[in-house]
Amino acid sequence: MTNKASLLRRVTAELIGTASLLVVVIGSGIQAASLSRDTGVALVANSLASAIGLGLIITLFGPLSGAHLNPVVTLTAWWARRTGGEGLDVREALAYATAQTAGAIGGAVLAEVMFGRTPGVFSTRVRDDGHLLIGEIVATAGLVLVIQGLGRIGRSRLIPSAVAAYIAAAIWFTSSGSFANPAGTVGRAFSDSFTGIAPQSLPGFVAAQLLGGCVGLALATLLYGRDRGARPAERVQAAGASGPLTADEEEPVADITRTGPAFQAVV
């Protein structure tokens, strides 16, 4: 049984899912900063909440839309379709990206309102140093590699937990804090908080994320080949000489490869 949700339902899932992600990321950042003046403690709380929330959101919305929550992940799904695999066409990709961006802005505003802050105030946290942009390239490339790699080896069921774990780690090991999500980055500009980013820093971050996505996709293709693990029928044929598929290799009830790999993004 494959996912046959209408485009409207899938786009709605992307909007709500991305909004939820930004509520978690920004809300936990505001809460953490208010409870501790120690930046390290605040970052621990924010990274744990973001990772846990992301994993749950991907698990919940993955069967509907693939839980991209991130235009970079959506672009990889569009590219898969262009190269003969399963993915999104141009119309679907544009609808996804629009919903993700709108959801991210809405989620940021909701988080601000929820904590009694004035909504619609732009962030004043300038993040435009070159080393931060390198951090975003690394963060986004790693994210795409995790998603694409697991999908191409037939381990899509591990994506929610793997992406959550990656984001928790990348928040710490990248200089930028691993935004790794153009929609989420735009949303964060609407929150002058611990997790925000000034509007003037958006072009550099978004460009770095798009470049990182291309690097991650190229690495996945180099390491795993094209569309490997994307078609369960092909794995069935290949299993003829080596035995039946394992539980992880069987086609899931909701085939997220129809809409691309499940992700996010971050945060």
Coordinates of C-alpha atoms in Angstrom, one line a residue:
M1 CA 0.0 0.0 0.0
T2 CA 1.5 3.4 -1.0
N3 CA 0.7 6.9 0.1
K4 CA -2.2 8.3 -2.0
A5 CA -2.8 11.5 -0.1
S6 CA -3.9 14.4 -2.3
L7 CA -1.5 17.2 -2.9
L8 CA -3.7 19.5 -0.7
R9 CA -3.3 17.1 2.2
R10 CA 0.4 16.7 1.7
V11 CA 1.0 20.5 1.4
T12 CA -1.1 21.0 4.6
A13 CA 1.0 18.4 6.4
E14 CA 4.2 20.3 5.3
L15 CA 2.8 23.6 6.5
I16 CA 1.7 22.3 9.9
G17 CA 4.8 20.2 10.3
T18 CA 7.2 23.0 9.5
A19 CA 5.2 25.4 11.8
S20 CA 5.4 22.8 14.6
L21 CA 9.2 22.5 14.1
L22 CA 9.7 26.3 14.4
V23 CA 7.5 26.4 17.5
V24 CA 9.7 23.7 19.1
V25 CA 13.0 25.3 18.0
I26 CA 12.2 28.9 18.9
G27 CA 10.0 28.1 21.9
S28 CA 12.6 25.9 23.5
G29 CA 15.2 28.6 22.8
I30 CA 13.2 31.3 24.5
Q31 CA 12.4 29.0 27.4
A32 CA 16.0 27.9 27.8
A33 CA 17.4 31.5 27.7
S34 CA 14.8 32.6 30.3
L35 CA 15.8 29.8 32.7
S36 CA 19.5 30.0 32.5
R37 CA 22.1 32.7 31.7
D38 CA 24.6 30.0 30.8
T39 CA 24.7 29.8 27.0
G40 CA 26.0 26.2 27.1
V41 CA 23.1 25.1 29.3
A42 CA 20.6 26.9 27.1
L43 CA 22.0 25.3 24.0
V44 CA 21.8 21.8 25.6
A45 CA 18.2 22.3 26.3
N46 CA 17.4 23.8 22.9
S47 CA 19.3 21.1 21.0
L48 CA 17.6 18.2 22.9
A49 CA 14.1 19.7 22.5
S50 CA 14.7 20.4 18.8
A51 CA 15.9 16.9 18.2
I52 CA 13.1 15.2 20.1
G53 CA 10.5 17.4 18.5
L54 CA 11.9 16.9 15.0
G55 CA 11.9 13.1 15.3
L56 CA 8.3 13.1 16.5
I57 CA 7.2 15.5 13.7
I58 CA 8.9 13.4 11.0
T59 CA 7.3 10.2 12.4
L60 CA 3.8 11.8 12.5
F61 CA 3.8 13.6 9.1
G62 CA 6.2 11.3 7.1
P63 CA 3.4 8.9 6.0
L64 CA 1.4 11.8 4.6
S65 CA 3.9 14.1 2.8
G66 CA 7.4 12.5 3.4
A67 CA 7.9 15.2 6.2
H68 CA 10.4 17.2 4.2
L69 CA 9.9 20.4 6.3
N70 CA 12.7 21.8 4.3
P71 CA 13.0 23.2 0.7
V72 CA 16.4 21.6 0.3
V73 CA 15.0 18.2 1.0
T74 CA 12.1 19.0 -1.4
L75 CA 14.6 19.9 -4.1
T76 CA 16.4 16.6 -3.7
A77 CA 13.0 14.9 -4.2
W78 CA 12.4 17.0 -7.4
W79 CA 15.9 16.1 -8.6
A80 CA 15.2 12.4 -8.0
R81 CA 12.1 12.7 -10.3
R82 CA 14.2 14.5 -13.0
T83 CA 16.8 11.7 -13.0
G84 CA 14.2 8.9 -13.4
G85 CA 13.5 8.1 -9.8
E86 CA 10.4 8.6 -7.6
G87 CA 9.9 12.1 -6.3
L88 CA 8.1 15.4 -6.9
D89 CA 7.3 17.3 -10.1
V90 CA 7.8 21.0 -10.4
R91 CA 4.3 21.9 -9.3
E92 CA 4.5 19.7 -6.2
A93 CA 7.9 21.0 -5.3
L94 CA 6.9 24.6 -5.5
A95 CA 3.7 23.9 -3.4
Y96 CA 5.8 22.1 -0.8
A97 CA 8.4 24.9 -0.6
T98 CA 5.7 27.6 -0.3
A99 CA 3.9 25.7 2.5
Q100 CA 7.2 25.2 4.3
T101 CA 8.1 28.8 4.2
A102 CA 4.6 30.0 5.3
G103 CA 4.6 27.4 8.0
A104 CA 8.0 28.4 9.3
I105 CA 6.9 32.1 9.6
G106 CA 3.7 31.1 11.2
G107 CA 5.4 28.9 13.7
A108 CA 7.9 31.6 14.6
V109 CA 5.1 34.1 15.2
L110 CA 3.1 31.6 17.3
A111 CA 6.2 30.8 19.5
E112 CA 6.6 34.5 20.1
V113 CA 2.9 35.0 21.1
M114 CA 3.0 31.9 23.2
F115 CA 5.7 33.4 25.4
G116 CA 4.0 36.8 25.7
R117 CA 6.5 38.5 23.3
T118 CA 5.6 41.0 20.6
P119 CA 5.0 39.1 17.4
G120 CA 6.4 40.3 14.1
V121 CA 9.7 41.7 15.5
F122 CA 12.6 40.9 13.3
S123 CA 15.7 39.3 14.8
T124 CA 18.8 41.5 15.4
R125 CA 21.2 38.6 15.7
V126 CA 23.6 39.2 12.7
R127 CA 25.2 35.9 11.4
D128 CA 27.2 36.8 8.4
D129 CA 30.8 35.7 9.1
G130 CA 32.4 33.4 6.5
H131 CA 33.0 30.6 9.0
L132 CA 29.3 30.5 9.8
L133 CA 28.5 30.0 6.1
I134 CA 31.0 27.2 5.9
G135 CA 29.2 25.6 8.9
E136 CA 25.9 25.8 7.1
I137 CA 27.3 24.1 4.0
V138 CA 28.6 21.3 6.2
A139 CA 25.4 21.0 8.2
T140 CA 23.1 20.9 5.2
A141 CA 25.4 18.5 3.2
G142 CA 25.5 16.1 6.2
L143 CA 21.7 16.3 6.6
V144 CA 21.1 15.4 2.9
L145 CA 23.7 12.7 3.0
V146 CA 22.0 11.1 6.0
I147 CA 18.5 11.2 4.4
Q148 CA 19.6 10.1 0.9
G149 CA 22.1 7.5 2.2
L150 CA 19.5 5.7 4.3
G151 CA 16.9 5.9 1.6
R152 CA 19.2 4.4 -1.0
I153 CA 20.2 1.5 1.1
G154 CA 16.6 0.6 2.0
R155 CA 16.7 1.9 5.6
S156 CA 14.1 4.7 5.3
R157 CA 12.5 3.6 8.5
L158 CA 15.5 4.8 10.4
I159 CA 15.3 8.4 9.0
P160 CA 13.2 10.0 11.8
S161 CA 15.6 8.9 14.6
A162 CA 18.7 9.3 12.4
V163 CA 17.8 12.9 11.4
A164 CA 16.9 13.8 14.9
A165 CA 20.2 12.5 16.2
Y166 CA 22.1 14.2 13.4
I167 CA 20.5 17.6 14.1
A168 CA 21.2 17.2 17.9
A169 CA 24.9 16.6 17.0
A170 CA 25.2 19.2 14.2
I171 CA 23.8 22.0 16.5
W172 CA 27.0 21.4 18.5
F173 CA 29.7 20.5 15.9
T174 CA 28.9 23.2 13.3
S175 CA 29.9 26.8 13.8
S176 CA 26.5 28.0 12.6
G177 CA 24.4 26.0 14.9
S178 CA 23.0 23.9 12.0
F179 CA 20.0 25.8 10.7
A180 CA 20.3 23.7 7.5
N181 CA 16.8 24.7 6.3
P182 CA 16.0 27.7 4.1
A183 CA 12.3 27.9 5.3
G184 CA 13.3 27.5 8.9
T185 CA 16.0 30.2 8.5
V186 CA 13.4 32.6 7.1
G187 CA 11.1 31.8 10.0
R188 CA 13.8 32.5 12.5
A189 CA 14.2 36.0 11.2
F190 CA 10.8 36.7 12.7
S191 CA 12.0 36.0 16.3
D192 CA 14.4 38.3 18.1
S193 CA 15.5 35.5 20.4
F194 CA 18.3 33.1 21.2
T195 CA 17.6 31.2 17.9
G196 CA 16.9 34.1 15.6
I197 CA 18.8 35.4 12.6
A198 CA 18.8 39.0 11.3
P199 CA 17.1 39.5 7.9
Q200 CA 20.3 40.8 6.3
S201 CA 22.0 37.5 7.1
L202 CA 19.3 35.4 5.2
P203 CA 20.8 35.6 1.7
G204 CA 24.2 34.2 2.8
F205 CA 22.7 31.4 4.9
V206 CA 20.1 30.3 2.3
A207 CA 22.8 30.3 -0.4
A208 CA 25.1 28.2 1.8
Q209 CA 22.3 25.8 2.5
L210 CA 21.4 25.3 -1.1
L211 CA 25.1 24.7 -1.9
G212 CA 25.3 22.2 1.0
G213 CA 22.3 20.4 -0.4
C214 CA 24.0 20.0 -3.7
V215 CA 27.2 18.7 -2.0
G216 CA 25.2 16.2 0.1
L217 CA 23.3 14.9 -3.0
A218 CA 26.6 14.6 -4.9
L219 CA 28.2 12.7 -2.0
A220 CA 25.2 10.4 -1.8
T221 CA 25.3 9.6 -5.5
L222 CA 29.1 9.0 -5.3
L223 CA 28.8 6.7 -2.3
Y224 CA 25.5 4.8 -3.0
G225 CA 24.7 5.3 -6.6
R226 CA 21.5 6.6 -8.1
D227 CA 18.1 5.7 -6.5
R228 CA 19.5 2.7 -4.8
G229 CA 16.8 1.4 -2.4
A230 CA 14.2 3.7 -3.9
R231 CA 12.2 0.9 -5.5
P232 CA 11.1 -2.0 -3.3
A233 CA 10.4 -4.1 -6.4
E234 CA 14.0 -3.9 -7.5
R235 CA 15.1 -5.0 -4.1
V236 CA 12.8 -8.0 -4.3
Q237 CA 14.4 -9.0 -7.6
A238 CA 17.9 -8.6 -6.1
A239 CA 16.9 -10.7 -3.1
G240 CA 16.3 -13.8 -5.2
A241 CA 19.8 -15.0 -4.8
S242 CA 20.4 -13.9 -1.3
G243 CA 17.2 -14.6 0.6
P244 CA 14.1 -12.6 1.6
L245 CA 14.2 -8.9 2.4
T246 CA 14.7 -7.9 6.0
A247 CA 12.0 -6.0 7.9
D248 CA 13.8 -2.7 7.2
E249 CA 14.0 -3.4 3.5
E250 CA 10.3 -4.2 3.1
E251 CA 8.2 -1.4 1.6
P252 CA 6.6 0.6 4.4
V253 CA 2.8 1.0 4.7
A254 CA 3.1 4.6 3.6
D255 CA 5.8 4.7 0.9
I256 CA 7.5 8.0 1.5
T257 CA 9.7 7.5 -1.6
R258 CA 6.6 8.7 -3.5
T259 CA 7.2 12.1 -2.2
G260 CA 10.9 12.0 -1.6
P261 CA 12.8 11.1 1.6
A262 CA 11.5 12.2 5.0
F263 CA 13.4 15.1 6.6
Q264 CA 14.1 18.0 7.9
A265 CA 15.4 19.7 8.6
V266 CA 16.4 21.9 10.6
V267 CA 15.8 23.8 12.5

